[in-house]
PDB file of C-alpha atoms in Angstrom:
ATOM      1  CA  UNK A   1     170.070 107.782  51.475  1.00 82.00           C
ATOM      2  CA  UNK A   2     168.358 110.127  53.916  1.00 94.00           C
ATOM      3  CA  UNK A   3     164.575 110.149  53.658  1.00 96.00           C
ATOM      4  CA  UNK A   4     162.788 113.428  54.329  1.00 97.00           C
ATOM      5  CA  UNK A   5     159.108 114.093  54.961  1.00 97.00           C
ATOM      6  CA  UNK A   6     158.147 117.653  54.046  1.00 97.00           C
ATOM      7  CA  UNK A   7     155.018 118.691  55.940  1.00 96.00           C
ATOM      8  CA  UNK A   8     154.487 122.471  56.118  1.00 96.00           C
ATOM      9  CA  UNK A   9     151.628 124.830  56.717  1.00 93.00           C
ATOM     10  CA  UNK A  10     151.302 127.825  54.367  1.00 92.00           C
ATOM     11  CA  UNK A  11     153.266 131.047  54.667  1.00 93.00           C
ATOM     12  CA  UNK A  12     150.099 133.107  54.684  1.00 86.00           C
ATOM     13  CA  UNK A  13     149.904 135.492  51.741  1.00 83.00           C
ATOM     14  CA  UNK A  14     153.361 134.678  50.414  1.00 91.00           C
ATOM     15  CA  UNK A  15     153.929 130.944  49.927  1.00 92.00           C
ATOM     16  CA  UNK A  16     151.516 128.028  49.769  1.00 91.00           C
ATOM     17  CA  UNK A  17     152.254 124.719  51.408  1.00 92.00           C
ATOM     18  CA  UNK A  18     152.409 123.086  47.978  1.00 91.00           C
ATOM     19  CA  UNK A  19     154.990 125.612  46.763  1.00 94.00           C
ATOM     20  CA  UNK A  20     157.054 125.156  49.937  1.00 96.00           C
ATOM     21  CA  UNK A  21     157.100 121.402  49.291  1.00 96.00           C
ATOM     22  CA  UNK A  22     158.179 121.859  45.662  1.00 96.00           C
ATOM     23  CA  UNK A  23     161.068 124.138  46.635  1.00 97.00           C
ATOM     24  CA  UNK A  24     162.280 122.019  49.542  1.00 98.00           C
ATOM     25  CA  UNK A  25     161.929 118.729  47.686  1.00 97.00           C
ATOM     26  CA  UNK A  26     164.132 120.028  44.864  1.00 97.00           C
ATOM     27  CA  UNK A  27     166.801 121.105  47.373  1.00 97.00           C
ATOM     28  CA  UNK A  28     166.707 117.766  49.196  1.00 97.00           C
ATOM     29  CA  UNK A  29     167.048 115.780  45.990  1.00 96.00           C
ATOM     30  CA  UNK A  30     169.856 118.029  44.785  1.00 95.00           C
ATOM     31  CA  UNK A  31     171.677 117.151  48.021  1.00 93.00           C
ATOM     32  CA  UNK A  32     171.267 113.438  47.344  1.00 93.00           C
ATOM     33  CA  UNK A  33     168.309 112.718  49.605  1.00 94.00           C
ATOM     34  CA  UNK A  34     164.782 111.658  48.763  1.00 95.00           C
ATOM     35  CA  UNK A  35     161.595 113.242  49.990  1.00 96.00           C
ATOM     36  CA  UNK A  36     157.839 112.895  50.136  1.00 96.00           C
ATOM     37  CA  UNK A  37     155.666 116.004  50.207  1.00 95.00           C
ATOM     38  CA  UNK A  38     152.742 116.108  52.629  1.00 95.00           C
ATOM     39  CA  UNK A  39     151.455 119.695  52.828  1.00 94.00           C
ATOM     40  CA  UNK A  40     149.226 120.215  55.858  1.00 93.00           C
ATOM     41  CA  UNK A  41     146.680 122.677  57.242  1.00 89.00           C
ATOM     42  CA  UNK A  42     144.705 123.079  60.453  1.00 86.00           C
ATOM     43  CA  UNK A  43     141.248 123.372  58.896  1.00 82.00           C
ATOM     44  CA  UNK A  44     141.359 127.111  58.266  1.00 79.00           C
ATOM     45  CA  UNK A  45     142.373 128.946  55.126  1.00 78.00           C
ATOM     46  CA  UNK A  46     144.806 126.914  53.063  1.00 82.00           C
ATOM     47  CA  UNK A  47     143.045 123.619  53.768  1.00 87.00           C
ATOM     48  CA  UNK A  48     141.925 123.153  50.174  1.00 89.00           C
ATOM     49  CA  UNK A  49     145.395 123.872  48.802  1.00 85.00           C
ATOM     50  CA  UNK A  50     146.958 121.380  51.201  1.00 84.00           C
ATOM     51  CA  UNK A  51     145.161 118.502  49.514  1.00 82.00           C
ATOM     52  CA  UNK A  52     146.339 119.329  46.000  1.00 77.00           C
ATOM     53  CA  UNK A  53     144.673 118.167  42.818  1.00 80.00           C
ATOM     54  CA  UNK A  54     142.385 120.020  40.415  1.00 88.00           C
ATOM     55  CA  UNK A  55     139.620 122.285  41.646  1.00 94.00           C
ATOM     56  CA  UNK A  56     135.979 122.217  40.711  1.00 97.00           C
ATOM     57  CA  UNK A  57     134.088 125.508  40.665  1.00 98.00           C
ATOM     58  CA  UNK A  58     130.509 126.207  41.674  1.00 98.00           C
ATOM     59  CA  UNK A  59     128.634 129.511  41.843  1.00 98.00           C
ATOM     60  CA  UNK A  60     127.074 129.979  45.267  1.00 98.00           C
ATOM     61  CA  UNK A  61     125.750 132.739  47.520  1.00 98.00           C
ATOM     62  CA  UNK A  62     128.601 134.853  48.846  1.00 98.00           C
ATOM     63  CA  UNK A  63     128.907 136.275  52.366  1.00 98.00           C
ATOM     64  CA  UNK A  64     126.964 139.432  51.517  1.00 97.00           C
ATOM     65  CA  UNK A  65     124.408 137.768  49.244  1.00 96.00           C
ATOM     66  CA  UNK A  66     126.391 138.271  46.046  1.00 96.00           C
ATOM     67  CA  UNK A  67     127.207 135.385  43.699  1.00 97.00           C
ATOM     68  CA  UNK A  68     130.734 134.030  44.074  1.00 98.00           C
ATOM     69  CA  UNK A  69     132.584 131.220  42.329  1.00 98.00           C
ATOM     70  CA  UNK A  70     133.756 128.781  44.967  1.00 97.00           C
ATOM     71  CA  UNK A  71     136.610 126.330  44.336  1.00 97.00           C
ATOM     72  CA  UNK A  72     136.381 122.891  45.959  1.00 97.00           C
ATOM     73  CA  UNK A  73     137.709 119.417  45.269  1.00 96.00           C
ATOM     74  CA  UNK A  74     136.346 115.955  44.658  1.00 96.00           C
ATOM     75  CA  UNK A  75     138.659 112.941  44.635  1.00 93.00           C
ATOM     76  CA  UNK A  76     136.619 109.827  44.010  1.00 94.00           C
ATOM     77  CA  UNK A  77     133.832 110.175  46.554  1.00 96.00           C
ATOM     78  CA  UNK A  78     135.859 112.391  48.949  1.00 95.00           C
ATOM     79  CA  UNK A  79     135.146 116.135  48.818  1.00 96.00           C
ATOM     80  CA  UNK A  80     137.193 118.957  50.355  1.00 95.00           C
ATOM     81  CA  UNK A  81     135.451 122.247  51.088  1.00 96.00           C
ATOM     82  CA  UNK A  82     136.910 125.408  52.602  1.00 94.00           C
ATOM     83  CA  UNK A  83     134.127 127.676  53.773  1.00 94.00           C
ATOM     84  CA  UNK A  84     136.372 130.749  53.640  1.00 93.00           C
ATOM     85  CA  UNK A  85     136.205 130.416  49.851  1.00 95.00           C
ATOM     86  CA  UNK A  86     132.433 130.827  49.742  1.00 96.00           C
ATOM     87  CA  UNK A  87     131.521 132.513  53.040  1.00 97.00           C
ATOM     88  CA  UNK A  88     134.822 134.133  53.914  1.00 95.00           C
ATOM     89  CA  UNK A  89     135.722 137.464  55.474  1.00 95.00           C
ATOM     90  CA  UNK A  90     138.180 138.174  52.663  1.00 94.00           C
ATOM     91  CA  UNK A  91     135.377 137.761  50.105  1.00 95.00           C
ATOM     92  CA  UNK A  92     133.333 140.294  52.059  1.00 96.00           C
ATOM     93  CA  UNK A  93     136.127 142.854  51.808  1.00 95.00           C
ATOM     94  CA  UNK A  94     137.678 142.308  55.227  1.00 95.00           C
ATOM     95  CA  UNK A  95     136.717 143.647  58.625  1.00 96.00           C
ATOM     96  CA  UNK A  96     136.099 147.204  57.461  1.00 95.00           C
ATOM     97  CA  UNK A  97     133.772 146.321  54.576  1.00 96.00           C
ATOM     98  CA  UNK A  98     131.913 143.379  56.090  1.00 97.00           C
ATOM     99  CA  UNK A  99     128.375 143.862  57.380  1.00 97.00           C
ATOM    100  CA  UNK A 100     128.451 141.628  60.436  1.00 97.00           C
ATOM    101  CA  UNK A 101     124.673 141.621  60.780  1.00 98.00           C
ATOM    102  CA  UNK A 102     123.851 140.439  57.266  1.00 97.00           C
ATOM    103  CA  UNK A 103     126.837 138.187  56.462  1.00 98.00           C
ATOM    104  CA  UNK A 104     125.481 134.755  55.570  1.00 98.00           C
ATOM    105  CA  UNK A 105     126.618 131.140  55.609  1.00 98.00           C
ATOM    106  CA  UNK A 106     124.171 130.142  52.858  1.00 98.00           C
ATOM    107  CA  UNK A 107     126.908 129.485  50.288  1.00 98.00           C
ATOM    108  CA  UNK A 108     128.581 126.984  52.614  1.00 98.00           C
ATOM    109  CA  UNK A 109     125.417 124.926  52.661  1.00 98.00           C
ATOM    110  CA  UNK A 110     125.024 125.235  48.909  1.00 98.00           C
ATOM    111  CA  UNK A 111     128.542 123.952  48.238  1.00 98.00           C
ATOM    112  CA  UNK A 112     128.028 120.977  50.586  1.00 98.00           C
ATOM    113  CA  UNK A 113     124.821 120.135  48.739  1.00 98.00           C
ATOM    114  CA  UNK A 114     126.605 120.412  45.399  1.00 98.00           C
ATOM    115  CA  UNK A 115     129.319 118.035  46.566  1.00 98.00           C
ATOM    116  CA  UNK A 116     126.696 115.455  47.471  1.00 98.00           C
ATOM    117  CA  UNK A 117     124.968 115.991  44.118  1.00 98.00           C
ATOM    118  CA  UNK A 118     128.256 115.218  42.369  1.00 98.00           C
ATOM    119  CA  UNK A 119     128.765 111.975  44.276  1.00 98.00           C
ATOM    120  CA  UNK A 120     130.605 112.821  47.495  1.00 98.00           C
ATOM    121  CA  UNK A 121     130.178 110.323  50.321  1.00 98.00           C
ATOM    122  CA  UNK A 122     132.772 111.839  52.665  1.00 97.00           C
ATOM    123  CA  UNK A 123     132.969 115.610  52.937  1.00 97.00           C
ATOM    124  CA  UNK A 124     135.738 117.380  54.845  1.00 94.00           C
ATOM    125  CA  UNK A 125     134.732 120.944  55.719  1.00 95.00           C
ATOM    126  CA  UNK A 126     137.340 123.431  56.924  1.00 93.00           C
ATOM    127  CA  UNK A 127     135.476 126.232  58.682  1.00 91.00           C
ATOM    128  CA  UNK A 128     138.015 128.965  59.420  1.00 86.00           C
ATOM    129  CA  UNK A 129     138.083 132.511  58.073  1.00 89.00           C
ATOM    130  CA  UNK A 130     134.345 133.118  57.881  1.00 95.00           C
ATOM    131  CA  UNK A 131     132.505 136.454  57.615  1.00 97.00           C
ATOM    132  CA  UNK A 132     129.266 135.531  59.390  1.00 98.00           C
ATOM    133  CA  UNK A 133     127.797 135.118  62.850  1.00 98.00           C
ATOM    134  CA  UNK A 134     124.459 133.727  61.736  1.00 98.00           C
ATOM    135  CA  UNK A 135     124.483 130.429  63.614  1.00 98.00           C
ATOM    136  CA  UNK A 136     124.865 128.579  60.346  1.00 98.00           C
ATOM    137  CA  UNK A 137     121.104 128.538  59.870  1.00 98.00           C
ATOM    138  CA  UNK A 138     121.148 129.721  56.222  1.00 98.00           C
ATOM    139  CA  UNK A 139     123.639 126.923  55.441  1.00 98.00           C
ATOM    140  CA  UNK A 140     121.512 124.383  57.269  1.00 98.00           C
ATOM    141  CA  UNK A 141     118.366 125.441  55.394  1.00 98.00           C
ATOM    142  CA  UNK A 142     120.208 125.260  52.060  1.00 98.00           C
ATOM    143  CA  UNK A 143     121.257 121.697  52.882  1.00 98.00           C
ATOM    144  CA  UNK A 144     117.718 120.752  53.859  1.00 98.00           C
ATOM    145  CA  UNK A 145     116.343 122.313  50.671  1.00 98.00           C
ATOM    146  CA  UNK A 146     118.637 120.004  48.705  1.00 98.00           C
ATOM    147  CA  UNK A 147     117.370 116.903  50.496  1.00 97.00           C
ATOM    148  CA  UNK A 148     119.884 116.676  53.316  1.00 96.00           C
ATOM    149  CA  UNK A 149     121.050 115.552  55.712  1.00 97.00           C
ATOM    150  CA  UNK A 150     121.975 112.389  53.860  1.00 97.00           C
ATOM    151  CA  UNK A 151     122.312 109.150  55.877  1.00 95.00           C
ATOM    152  CA  UNK A 152     124.981 107.739  53.569  1.00 97.00           C
ATOM    153  CA  UNK A 153     127.209 110.847  53.649  1.00 98.00           C
ATOM    154  CA  UNK A 154     129.870 111.424  56.323  1.00 97.00           C
ATOM    155  CA  UNK A 155     130.321 115.101  57.123  1.00 97.00           C
ATOM    156  CA  UNK A 156     133.641 115.798  58.871  1.00 96.00           C
ATOM    157  CA  UNK A 157     134.263 119.267  60.282  1.00 95.00           C
ATOM    158  CA  UNK A 158     137.895 120.351  60.633  1.00 91.00           C
ATOM    159  CA  UNK A 159     137.824 122.683  63.615  1.00 86.00           C
ATOM    160  CA  UNK A 160     140.599 124.091  65.791  1.00 80.00           C
ATOM    161  CA  UNK A 161     138.609 126.304  68.193  1.00 85.00           C
ATOM    162  CA  UNK A 162     136.740 125.436  71.387  1.00 90.00           C
ATOM    163  CA  UNK A 163     134.278 128.342  71.404  1.00 95.00           C
ATOM    164  CA  UNK A 164     130.707 127.306  72.068  1.00 97.00           C
ATOM    165  CA  UNK A 165     127.725 128.323  69.991  1.00 98.00           C
ATOM    166  CA  UNK A 166     126.315 131.379  71.800  1.00 98.00           C
ATOM    167  CA  UNK A 167     129.774 132.737  72.623  1.00 97.00           C
ATOM    168  CA  UNK A 168     130.649 132.968  68.919  1.00 97.00           C
ATOM    169  CA  UNK A 169     129.420 136.557  68.806  1.00 98.00           C
ATOM    170  CA  UNK A 170     131.544 137.911  71.643  1.00 97.00           C
ATOM    171  CA  UNK A 171     134.638 135.951  70.614  1.00 96.00           C
ATOM    172  CA  UNK A 172     134.622 136.305  66.832  1.00 96.00           C
ATOM    173  CA  UNK A 173     132.128 138.967  65.703  1.00 97.00           C
ATOM    174  CA  UNK A 174     134.376 141.961  66.552  1.00 97.00           C
ATOM    175  CA  UNK A 175     136.962 140.502  64.163  1.00 95.00           C
ATOM    176  CA  UNK A 176     134.233 140.497  61.517  1.00 97.00           C
ATOM    177  CA  UNK A 177     133.344 144.159  61.919  1.00 97.00           C
ATOM    178  CA  UNK A 178     130.667 144.006  64.621  1.00 97.00           C
ATOM    179  CA  UNK A 179     130.270 146.915  67.028  1.00 97.00           C
ATOM    180  CA  UNK A 180     129.670 146.226  70.752  1.00 97.00           C
ATOM    181  CA  UNK A 181     125.968 146.876  70.215  1.00 98.00           C
ATOM    182  CA  UNK A 182     125.891 144.444  67.285  1.00 98.00           C
ATOM    183  CA  UNK A 183     127.686 141.818  69.362  1.00 98.00           C
ATOM    184  CA  UNK A 184     124.804 141.987  71.826  1.00 98.00           C
ATOM    185  CA  UNK A 185     122.251 141.615  69.043  1.00 98.00           C
ATOM    186  CA  UNK A 186     124.148 138.742  67.472  1.00 98.00           C
ATOM    187  CA  UNK A 187     124.382 136.983  70.833  1.00 98.00           C
ATOM    188  CA  UNK A 188     120.618 137.255  71.229  1.00 98.00           C
ATOM    189  CA  UNK A 189     120.143 135.898  67.706  1.00 98.00           C
ATOM    190  CA  UNK A 190     122.420 132.934  68.418  1.00 98.00           C
ATOM    191  CA  UNK A 191     120.466 132.155  71.579  1.00 98.00           C
ATOM    192  CA  UNK A 192     117.250 132.026  69.548  1.00 98.00           C
ATOM    193  CA  UNK A 193     118.836 129.816  66.884  1.00 98.00           C
ATOM    194  CA  UNK A 194     120.178 127.543  69.619  1.00 98.00           C
ATOM    195  CA  UNK A 195     116.601 127.062  70.832  1.00 98.00           C
ATOM    196  CA  UNK A 196     115.426 126.433  67.265  1.00 98.00           C
ATOM    197  CA  UNK A 197     118.011 123.678  66.827  1.00 98.00           C
ATOM    198  CA  UNK A 198     117.113 122.194  70.205  1.00 98.00           C
ATOM    199  CA  UNK A 199     113.427 122.076  69.272  1.00 98.00           C
ATOM    200  CA  UNK A 200     114.029 120.774  65.736  1.00 98.00           C
ATOM    201  CA  UNK A 201     116.839 118.264  66.316  1.00 97.00           C
ATOM    202  CA  UNK A 202     116.649 117.494  70.032  1.00 97.00           C
ATOM    203  CA  UNK A 203     120.242 118.624  70.462  1.00 97.00           C
ATOM    204  CA  UNK A 204     121.649 121.535  72.455  1.00 98.00           C
ATOM    205  CA  UNK A 205     124.591 122.567  70.281  1.00 98.00           C
ATOM    206  CA  UNK A 206     125.844 124.812  73.103  1.00 98.00           C
ATOM    207  CA  UNK A 207     127.036 121.674  74.903  1.00 97.00           C
ATOM    208  CA  UNK A 208     129.717 120.949  72.302  1.00 96.00           C
ATOM    209  CA  UNK A 209     133.065 122.790  72.230  1.00 95.00           C
ATOM    210  CA  UNK A 210     133.678 124.174  68.746  1.00 94.00           C
ATOM    211  CA  UNK A 211     129.991 124.668  67.959  1.00 97.00           C
ATOM    212  CA  UNK A 212     130.677 128.415  67.734  1.00 97.00           C
ATOM    213  CA  UNK A 213     133.247 127.967  64.976  1.00 95.00           C
ATOM    214  CA  UNK A 214     132.559 130.039  61.856  1.00 96.00           C
ATOM    215  CA  UNK A 215     129.982 132.104  63.664  1.00 97.00           C
ATOM    216  CA  UNK A 216     127.963 129.055  64.672  1.00 98.00           C
ATOM    217  CA  UNK A 217     128.215 127.157  61.397  1.00 98.00           C
ATOM    218  CA  UNK A 218     129.905 124.440  63.430  1.00 97.00           C
ATOM    219  CA  UNK A 219     126.765 124.080  65.522  1.00 98.00           C
ATOM    220  CA  UNK A 220     124.534 123.936  62.463  1.00 98.00           C
ATOM    221  CA  UNK A 221     126.587 121.135  60.929  1.00 98.00           C
ATOM    222  CA  UNK A 222     126.656 119.372  64.295  1.00 97.00           C
ATOM    223  CA  UNK A 223     122.852 119.486  64.359  1.00 98.00           C
ATOM    224  CA  UNK A 224     122.883 117.766  60.953  1.00 98.00           C
ATOM    225  CA  UNK A 225     125.031 114.937  62.295  1.00 97.00           C
ATOM    226  CA  UNK A 226     128.543 116.131  61.451  1.00 97.00           C
ATOM    227  CA  UNK A 227     131.555 114.810  63.332  1.00 95.00           C
ATOM    228  CA  UNK A 228     134.040 117.346  64.749  1.00 94.00           C
ATOM    229  CA  UNK A 229     137.742 116.655  64.487  1.00 91.00           C
ATOM    230  CA  UNK A 230     140.770 118.802  65.291  1.00 88.00           C
ATOM    231  CA  UNK A 231     141.664 120.332  61.941  1.00 87.00           C
ATOM    232  CA  UNK A 232     145.315 119.295  61.888  1.00 90.00           C
ATOM    233  CA  UNK A 233     144.488 115.700  62.866  1.00 89.00           C
ATOM    234  CA  UNK A 234     141.833 115.379  60.191  1.00 88.00           C
ATOM    235  CA  UNK A 235     144.020 116.827  57.430  1.00 89.00           C
ATOM    236  CA  UNK A 236     147.046 114.802  58.533  1.00 91.00           C
ATOM    237  CA  UNK A 237     145.077 111.558  58.460  1.00 89.00           C
ATOM    238  CA  UNK A 238     143.540 112.326  55.072  1.00 84.00           C
ATOM    239  CA  UNK A 239     147.042 113.084  53.731  1.00 88.00           C
ATOM    240  CA  UNK A 240     148.616 109.936  55.197  1.00 91.00           C
ATOM    241  CA  UNK A 241     151.082 112.015  57.207  1.00 94.00           C
ATOM    242  CA  UNK A 242     151.369 109.604  60.132  1.00 92.00           C
ATOM    243  CA  UNK A 243     152.101 106.670  57.811  1.00 93.00           C
ATOM    244  CA  UNK A 244     154.869 108.647  56.112  1.00 94.00           C
ATOM    245  CA  UNK A 245     156.478 109.399  59.485  1.00 92.00           C
ATOM    246  CA  UNK A 246     157.271 105.703  59.910  1.00 90.00           C
ATOM    247  CA  UNK A 247     159.962 105.976  57.222  1.00 91.00           C
ATOM    248  CA  UNK A 248     161.240 109.494  57.965  1.00 95.00           C
ATOM    249  CA  UNK A 249     164.843 110.230  58.913  1.00 96.00           C
ATOM    250  CA  UNK A 250     164.239 113.991  58.965  1.00 97.00           C
ATOM    251  CA  UNK A 251     161.019 116.011  58.911  1.00 97.00           C
ATOM    252  CA  UNK A 252     160.884 119.532  57.473  1.00 98.00           C
ATOM    253  CA  UNK A 253     157.956 121.774  58.361  1.00 97.00           C
ATOM    254  CA  UNK A 254     157.295 125.489  58.433  1.00 97.00           C
ATOM    255  CA  UNK A 255     154.897 128.423  58.468  1.00 95.00           C
ATOM    256  CA  UNK A 256     154.921 132.165  58.023  1.00 95.00           C
ATOM    257  CA  UNK A 257     155.081 133.161  61.682  1.00 94.00           C
ATOM    258  CA  UNK A 258     156.042 131.000  64.632  1.00 95.00           C
ATOM    259  CA  UNK A 259     154.472 132.035  67.937  1.00 93.00           C
ATOM    260  CA  UNK A 260     153.011 130.400  71.028  1.00 88.00           C
ATOM    261  CA  UNK A 261     149.843 129.341  69.187  1.00 86.00           C
ATOM    262  CA  UNK A 262     151.964 127.383  66.698  1.00 90.00           C
ATOM    263  CA  UNK A 263     152.541 124.751  69.369  1.00 88.00           C
ATOM    264  CA  UNK A 264     148.883 124.492  70.403  1.00 81.00           C
ATOM    265  CA  UNK A 265     146.925 122.501  67.838  1.00 76.00           C
ATOM    266  CA  UNK A 266     148.557 124.015  64.756  1.00 88.00           C
ATOM    267  CA  UNK A 267     150.572 122.344  62.015  1.00 92.00           C
ATOM    268  CA  UNK A 268     154.113 122.987  63.254  1.00 95.00           C
ATOM    269  CA  UNK A 269     153.343 121.987  66.824  1.00 94.00           C
ATOM    270  CA  UNK A 270     151.608 118.803  65.730  1.00 93.00           C
ATOM    271  CA  UNK A 271     154.482 117.785  63.445  1.00 95.00           C
ATOM    272  CA  UNK A 272     156.971 118.290  66.282  1.00 95.00           C
ATOM    273  CA  UNK A 273     154.757 116.402  68.721  1.00 93.00           C
ATOM    274  CA  UNK A 274     154.384 113.340  66.511  1.00 93.00           C
ATOM    275  CA  UNK A 275     158.028 112.674  65.708  1.00 93.00           C
ATOM    276  CA  UNK A 276     161.192 112.061  67.685  1.00 92.00           C
ATOM    277  CA  UNK A 277     163.331 112.268  64.534  1.00 94.00           C
ATOM    278  CA  UNK A 278     165.176 115.522  63.740  1.00 96.00           C
ATOM    279  CA  UNK A 279     162.795 118.288  62.687  1.00 97.00           C
ATOM    280  CA  UNK A 280     163.726 121.404  60.720  1.00 98.00           C
ATOM    281  CA  UNK A 281     161.245 124.246  61.198  1.00 98.00           C
ATOM    282  CA  UNK A 282     161.514 126.978  58.547  1.00 98.00           C
ATOM    283  CA  UNK A 283     159.580 130.161  59.332  1.00 97.00           C
ATOM    284  CA  UNK A 284     159.320 133.655  57.957  1.00 96.00           C
ATOM    285  CA  UNK A 285     159.615 135.084  61.452  1.00 96.00           C
ATOM    286  CA  UNK A 286     159.767 133.595  64.949  1.00 96.00           C
ATOM    287  CA  UNK A 287     158.757 135.165  68.241  1.00 95.00           C
ATOM    288  CA  UNK A 288     161.697 135.273  70.611  1.00 92.00           C
ATOM    289  CA  UNK A 289     159.848 133.612  73.491  1.00 92.00           C
ATOM    290  CA  UNK A 290     158.974 130.376  71.660  1.00 93.00           C
ATOM    291  CA  UNK A 291     160.844 127.412  73.164  1.00 93.00           C
ATOM    292  CA  UNK A 292     161.328 124.356  70.940  1.00 95.00           C
ATOM    293  CA  UNK A 293     162.415 120.824  71.901  1.00 94.00           C
ATOM    294  CA  UNK A 294     166.022 119.707  71.492  1.00 95.00           C
ATOM    295  CA  UNK A 295     165.350 117.641  68.361  1.00 95.00           C
ATOM    296  CA  UNK A 296     164.146 120.755  66.490  1.00 96.00           C
ATOM    297  CA  UNK A 297     166.300 123.089  64.398  1.00 96.00           C
ATOM    298  CA  UNK A 298     164.730 126.495  63.846  1.00 97.00           C
ATOM    299  CA  UNK A 299     165.443 128.399  60.626  1.00 97.00           C
ATOM    300  CA  UNK A 300     164.174 131.967  61.053  1.00 97.00           C
ATOM    301  CA  UNK A 301     164.373 133.537  57.607  1.00 97.00           C
ATOM    302  CA  UNK A 302     163.866 137.088  58.900  1.00 97.00           C
ATOM    303  CA  UNK A 303     166.780 136.712  61.307  1.00 97.00           C
ATOM    304  CA  UNK A 304     169.005 135.527  58.461  1.00 97.00           C
ATOM    305  CA  UNK A 305     167.823 137.664  55.548  1.00 97.00           C
ATOM    306  CA  UNK A 306     165.919 140.529  57.170  1.00 97.00           C
ATOM    307  CA  UNK A 307     162.176 140.851  57.658  1.00 95.00           C
ATOM    308  CA  UNK A 308     161.472 142.577  54.350  1.00 96.00           C
ATOM    309  CA  UNK A 309     163.236 139.912  52.303  1.00 96.00           C
ATOM    310  CA  UNK A 310     161.662 137.086  54.295  1.00 96.00           C
ATOM    311  CA  UNK A 311     158.184 138.517  53.746  1.00 93.00           C
ATOM    312  CA  UNK A 312     158.522 139.335  50.062  1.00 94.00           C
ATOM    313  CA  UNK A 313     160.668 136.431  48.859  1.00 96.00           C
ATOM    314  CA  UNK A 314     160.458 133.479  51.245  1.00 96.00           C
ATOM    315  CA  UNK A 315     161.116 131.086  48.356  1.00 97.00           C
ATOM    316  CA  UNK A 316     164.418 132.774  47.535  1.00 97.00           C
ATOM    317  CA  UNK A 317     165.378 132.833  51.203  1.00 97.00           C
ATOM    318  CA  UNK A 318     164.717 129.106  51.533  1.00 98.00           C
ATOM    319  CA  UNK A 319     166.761 128.337  48.416  1.00 97.00           C
ATOM    320  CA  UNK A 320     169.668 130.379  49.795  1.00 97.00           C
ATOM    321  CA  UNK A 321     169.585 128.934  53.305  1.00 97.00           C
ATOM    322  CA  UNK A 322     168.374 125.346  53.363  1.00 97.00           C
ATOM    323  CA  UNK A 323     171.263 123.700  51.444  1.00 96.00           C
ATOM    324  CA  UNK A 324     173.704 124.798  54.135  1.00 95.00           C
ATOM    325  CA  UNK A 325     171.417 123.515  56.877  1.00 95.00           C
ATOM    326  CA  UNK A 326     171.119 120.113  55.222  1.00 94.00           C
ATOM    327  CA  UNK A 327     174.899 119.797  54.935  1.00 90.00           C
ATOM    328  CA  UNK A 328     175.174 119.952  58.726  1.00 87.00           C
ATOM    329  CA  UNK A 329     172.915 116.946  59.281  1.00 83.00           C
TER     330      UNK A 329
END
């Protein structure tokens, strides 16, 4: 019996990693195989969903100072937090509606403090998709106000960018609605916060790649003793992905759009890199210039079913296409 490991990223906006696994697992079992589902993420949006299980909900300060209800998870003493769900650009109304100067990370600190209050000893924080460029100082102060940092709590930051603290404004703030003039002001503010952290913690966060993630929230958490890990590696380890690979005959992964960045620290590229067994990559759409290794079979749903169908019904496209692919193995 062929053993499959199903390890996708999300199809952003159309299909979660969990739903992909459910669909593919049913097809595999209908074909006489067996499968284990290991949905993955790279630390950005979708990280919480990748872990599965029931959510907890806590009201915290949203990106523009409003109250928002933030979902997060606690499994034993392990917490999973996705800062996009409390300090995210989507919550702020997107690029057009977001006020880049006032957007705050405070809610991210509040949700970390709440996780500790409820018994978390290991906290995984995915820090993609944020609205702010505030250096993470409001989050840091919220953590301090709750008694942190806590010596018996491990704070693990899932980060897939290399941007340093002060450069966060020029790299990310335009995506968050900042004008060129505001980028200059935000850069100056980050430089001042950098000095504050250096004076208070004896650490120059600018020295660490990734400290500019989430508008500098990465640097704030670093100042509090957090460990940085590549997002995909951290999620994969927490999910036991590498252990499951030891028994895999075929690995099935996928994402909404396959492009050059998919092979550089993202889910699909990492799955391909870590296995020499046959890999099936199912995507909504693939860029023509992406070159995949010989052990990889690409299933481009838009090429088979048309872009509109692939975007609006990826689940139906997978159900129509994958059985035939599996029969060729």
